[in-house]
Coordinates of N, CA and C in Angstrom, one line a residue:
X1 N 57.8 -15.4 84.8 CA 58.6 -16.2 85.8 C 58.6 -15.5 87.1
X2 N 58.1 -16.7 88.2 CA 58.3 -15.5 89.5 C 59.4 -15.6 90.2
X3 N 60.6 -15.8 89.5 CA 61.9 -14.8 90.0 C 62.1 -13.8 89.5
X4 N 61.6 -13.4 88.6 CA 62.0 -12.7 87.7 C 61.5 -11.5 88.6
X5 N 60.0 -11.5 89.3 CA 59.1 -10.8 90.2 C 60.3 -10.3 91.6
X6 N 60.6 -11.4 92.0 CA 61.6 -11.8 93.5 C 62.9 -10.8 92.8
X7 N 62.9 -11.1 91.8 CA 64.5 -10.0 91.4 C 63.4 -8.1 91.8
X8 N 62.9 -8.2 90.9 CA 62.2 -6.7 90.8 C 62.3 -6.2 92.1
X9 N 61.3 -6.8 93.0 CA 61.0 -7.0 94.5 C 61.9 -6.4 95.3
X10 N 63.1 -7.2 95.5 CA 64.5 -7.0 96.4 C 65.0 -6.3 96.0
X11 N 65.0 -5.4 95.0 CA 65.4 -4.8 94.4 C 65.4 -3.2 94.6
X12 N 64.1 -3.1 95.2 CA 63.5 -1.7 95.4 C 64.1 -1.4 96.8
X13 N 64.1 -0.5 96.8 CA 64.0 -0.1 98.2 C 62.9 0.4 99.0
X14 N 62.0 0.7 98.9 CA 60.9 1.0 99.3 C 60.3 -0.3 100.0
X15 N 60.3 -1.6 99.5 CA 60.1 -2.7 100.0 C 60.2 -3.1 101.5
X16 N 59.5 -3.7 102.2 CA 60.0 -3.5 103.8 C 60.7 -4.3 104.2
X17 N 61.9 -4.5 105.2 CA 62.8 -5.5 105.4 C 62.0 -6.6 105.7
X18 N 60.8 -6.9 106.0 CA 60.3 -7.8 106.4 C 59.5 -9.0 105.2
X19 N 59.3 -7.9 104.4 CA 59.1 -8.6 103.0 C 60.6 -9.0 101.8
X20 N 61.5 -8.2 102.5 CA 62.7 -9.3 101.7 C 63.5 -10.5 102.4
X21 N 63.1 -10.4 103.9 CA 63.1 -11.2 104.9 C 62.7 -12.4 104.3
X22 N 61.4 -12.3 103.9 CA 60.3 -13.3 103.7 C 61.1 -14.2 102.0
X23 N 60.7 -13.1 101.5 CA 61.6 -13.6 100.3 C 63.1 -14.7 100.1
X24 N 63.8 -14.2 101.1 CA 64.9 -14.5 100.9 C 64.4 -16.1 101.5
X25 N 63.9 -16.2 102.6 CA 63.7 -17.4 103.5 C 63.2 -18.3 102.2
X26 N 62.0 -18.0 101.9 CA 61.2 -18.8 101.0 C 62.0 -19.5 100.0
X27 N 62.8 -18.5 99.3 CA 63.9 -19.0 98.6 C 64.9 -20.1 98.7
X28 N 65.2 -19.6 99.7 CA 66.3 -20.6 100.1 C 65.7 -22.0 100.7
X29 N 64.5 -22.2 101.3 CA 63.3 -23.4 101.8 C 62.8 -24.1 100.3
X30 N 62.9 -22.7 99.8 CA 62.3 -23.9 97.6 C 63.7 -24.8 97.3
X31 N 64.8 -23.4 97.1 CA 66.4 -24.7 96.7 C 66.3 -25.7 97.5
X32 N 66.5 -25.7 98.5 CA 66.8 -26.9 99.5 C 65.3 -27.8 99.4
X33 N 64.1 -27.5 99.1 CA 63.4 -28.8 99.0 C 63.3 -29.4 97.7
X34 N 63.9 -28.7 96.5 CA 63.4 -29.1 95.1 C 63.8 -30.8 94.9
X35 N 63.2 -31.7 94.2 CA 64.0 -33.1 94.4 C 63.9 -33.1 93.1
X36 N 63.5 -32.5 92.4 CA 63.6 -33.3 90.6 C 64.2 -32.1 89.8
X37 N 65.7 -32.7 89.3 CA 67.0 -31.9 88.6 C 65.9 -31.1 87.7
X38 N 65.1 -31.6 87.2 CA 64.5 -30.5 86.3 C 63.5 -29.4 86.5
X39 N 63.3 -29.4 87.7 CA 62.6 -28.7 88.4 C 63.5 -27.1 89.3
X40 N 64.5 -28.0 89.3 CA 66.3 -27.2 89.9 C 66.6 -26.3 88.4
X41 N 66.8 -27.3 87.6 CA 67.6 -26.6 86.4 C 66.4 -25.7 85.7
X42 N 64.8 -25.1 85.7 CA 64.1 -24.3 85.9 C 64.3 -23.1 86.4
X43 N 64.4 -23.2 87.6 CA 64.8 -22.2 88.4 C 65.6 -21.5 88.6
X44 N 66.4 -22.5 88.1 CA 68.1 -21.6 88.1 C 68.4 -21.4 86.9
X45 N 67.7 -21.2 85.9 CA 67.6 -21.1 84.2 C 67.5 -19.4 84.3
X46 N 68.0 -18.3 82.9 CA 67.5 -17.6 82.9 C 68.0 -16.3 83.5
X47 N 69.1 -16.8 84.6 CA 70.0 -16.2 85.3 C 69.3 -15.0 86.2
X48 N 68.2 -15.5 86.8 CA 67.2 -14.9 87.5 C 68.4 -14.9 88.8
X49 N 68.9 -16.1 89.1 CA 69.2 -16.3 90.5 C 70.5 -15.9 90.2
X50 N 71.3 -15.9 89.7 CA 72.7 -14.5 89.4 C 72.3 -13.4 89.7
X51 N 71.1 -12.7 89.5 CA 70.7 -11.4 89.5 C 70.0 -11.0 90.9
X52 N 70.0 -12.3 92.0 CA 69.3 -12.4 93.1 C 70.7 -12.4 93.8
X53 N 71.7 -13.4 93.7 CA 72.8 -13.2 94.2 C 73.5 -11.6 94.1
X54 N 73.5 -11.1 93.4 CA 74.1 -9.8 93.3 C 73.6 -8.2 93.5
X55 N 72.3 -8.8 93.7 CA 71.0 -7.9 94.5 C 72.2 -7.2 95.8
X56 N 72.0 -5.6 96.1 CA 72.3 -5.0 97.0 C 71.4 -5.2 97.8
X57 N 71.8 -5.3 99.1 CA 71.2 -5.5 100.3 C 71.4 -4.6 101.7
X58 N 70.9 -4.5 102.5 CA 71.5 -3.4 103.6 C 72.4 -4.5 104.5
X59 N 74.2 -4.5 104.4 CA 74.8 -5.3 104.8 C 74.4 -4.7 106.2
X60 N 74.4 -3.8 107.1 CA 74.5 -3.4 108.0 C 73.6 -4.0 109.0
X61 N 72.5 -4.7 108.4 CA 71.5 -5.1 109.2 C 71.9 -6.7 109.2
X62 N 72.4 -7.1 110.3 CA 72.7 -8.5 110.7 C 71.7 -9.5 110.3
X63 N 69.9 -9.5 110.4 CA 69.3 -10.3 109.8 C 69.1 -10.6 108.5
X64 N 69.1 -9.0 108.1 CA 69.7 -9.4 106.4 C 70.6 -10.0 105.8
X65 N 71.4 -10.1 106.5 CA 72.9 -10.7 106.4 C 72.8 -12.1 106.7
X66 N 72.2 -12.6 107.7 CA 71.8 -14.2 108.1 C 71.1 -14.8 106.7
X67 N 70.2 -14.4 106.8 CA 68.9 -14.6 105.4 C 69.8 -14.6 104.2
X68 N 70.4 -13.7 104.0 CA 71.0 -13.5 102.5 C 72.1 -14.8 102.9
X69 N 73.1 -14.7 103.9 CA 73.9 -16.3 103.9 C 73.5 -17.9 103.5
X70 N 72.0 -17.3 104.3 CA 71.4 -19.2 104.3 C 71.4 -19.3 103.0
X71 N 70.2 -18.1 102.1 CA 70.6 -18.2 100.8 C 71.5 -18.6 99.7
X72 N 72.4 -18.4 100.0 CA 73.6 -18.3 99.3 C 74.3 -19.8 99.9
X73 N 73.6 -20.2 101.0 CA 74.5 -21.6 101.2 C 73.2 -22.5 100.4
X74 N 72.2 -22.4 101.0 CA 71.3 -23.2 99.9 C 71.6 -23.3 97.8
X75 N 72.5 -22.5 97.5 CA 72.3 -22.5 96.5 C 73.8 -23.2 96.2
X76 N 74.9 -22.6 97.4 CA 75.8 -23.5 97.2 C 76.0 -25.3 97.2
X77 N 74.9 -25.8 98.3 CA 75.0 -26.9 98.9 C 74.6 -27.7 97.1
X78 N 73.9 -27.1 96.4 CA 72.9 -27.4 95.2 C 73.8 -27.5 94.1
X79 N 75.1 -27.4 94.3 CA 76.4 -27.0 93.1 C 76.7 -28.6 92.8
X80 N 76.9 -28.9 91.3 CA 77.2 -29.6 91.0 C 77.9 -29.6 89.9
X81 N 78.3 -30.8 88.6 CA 79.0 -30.8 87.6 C 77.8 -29.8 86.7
X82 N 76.2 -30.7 86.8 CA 75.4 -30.2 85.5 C 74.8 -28.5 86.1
X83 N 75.0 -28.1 87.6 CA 74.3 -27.0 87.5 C 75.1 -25.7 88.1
X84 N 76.6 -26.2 88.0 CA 77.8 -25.0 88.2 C 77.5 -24.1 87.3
X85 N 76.8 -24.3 85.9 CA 76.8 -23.7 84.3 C 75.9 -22.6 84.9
X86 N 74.9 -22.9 85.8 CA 73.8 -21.9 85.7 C 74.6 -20.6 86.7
X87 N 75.3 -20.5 87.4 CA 75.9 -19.6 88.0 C 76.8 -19.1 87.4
X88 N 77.5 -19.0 86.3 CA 78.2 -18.4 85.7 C 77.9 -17.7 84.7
X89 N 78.3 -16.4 85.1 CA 77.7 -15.4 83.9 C 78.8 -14.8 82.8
X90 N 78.2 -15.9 81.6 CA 79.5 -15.7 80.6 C 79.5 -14.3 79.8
X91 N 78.9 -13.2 79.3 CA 78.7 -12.3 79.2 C 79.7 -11.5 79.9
X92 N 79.4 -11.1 81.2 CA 80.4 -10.7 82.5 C 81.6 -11.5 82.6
X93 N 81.7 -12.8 81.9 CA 82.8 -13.8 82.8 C 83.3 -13.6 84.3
X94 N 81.9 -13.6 85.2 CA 82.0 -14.1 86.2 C 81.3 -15.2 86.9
X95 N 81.4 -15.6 88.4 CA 81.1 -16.8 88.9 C 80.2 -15.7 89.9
X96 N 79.1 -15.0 90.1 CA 78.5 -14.1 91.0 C 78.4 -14.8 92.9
X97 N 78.0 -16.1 92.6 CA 78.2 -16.8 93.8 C 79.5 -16.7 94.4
X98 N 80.4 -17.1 94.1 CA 81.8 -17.3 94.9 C 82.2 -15.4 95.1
X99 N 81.5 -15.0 94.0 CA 82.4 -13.1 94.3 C 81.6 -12.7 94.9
X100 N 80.4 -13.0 96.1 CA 79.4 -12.4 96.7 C 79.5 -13.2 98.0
X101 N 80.2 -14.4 97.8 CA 80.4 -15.3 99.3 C 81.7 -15.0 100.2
X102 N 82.8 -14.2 99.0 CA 83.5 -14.2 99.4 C 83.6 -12.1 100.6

C-alpha cells in the first residue's frame, strides 16, 4: 500500500522538508480529486491516514503547518455518515482528526 510508504516517509526525519512538502500536497490533491466512494473508502481503509494525521511534524515551520492544514481540511471536507468510521481509532478510542485540528 503506498500510504503505508507516505506514513514510513514523514515519518523520518532525515527526509527533506521539501519532500514531505511534496507529500503532504499530493495527498491532499488525491482526497480532494477521488470521485468514486470506493476508491475514497480504499484509501482511507487500513488506518494508514490516522497514522498520517498523527505524524509529528516541525510545527515551527509555517509551511509545514499550511500543507499539514490543507491536509487535514481535505480530509475533513471528505467526512461523511459512511466514512466518519474510517477516522476513528477504536483500539485508542479516539477521533485523531478532530484531536490534531484542534
Amino acid at each position: 500500500n503506498i500510504l503505508a510508504d507516505f506514513v514510513r516517509i514523514l515519518g523520518l526525519d532525515r527526509i527533506s522538508k521539501g519532500v514531505k512538502l511534496q507529500l503532504l500536497q499530493t495527498l491532499s490533491m488525491l482526497i480532494q480529486n477521488i470521485r468514486r466512494d470506493t476508491s475514497l473508502y480504499y484509501l482511507f481503509s487500513n488506518n494508514y491516514v490516522n497514522q498520517l494525521i498523527a505524524t509529528q511534524y516541525d510545527w515551527g515551520d509555517e509551511e509545514i503547518l499550511s500543507y499539514y492544514i490543507s491536509f487535514l481540511k481535505s480530509l475533513a471536507l471528505r467526512l461523511n455518515a459512511e466514512t466518519i468510521t474510517f477516522f476513528f481509532n477504536e483500539r485508542l478510542e479516539q477521533f485523531p482528526l478532530y484531536i490534531e485540528a484542534i
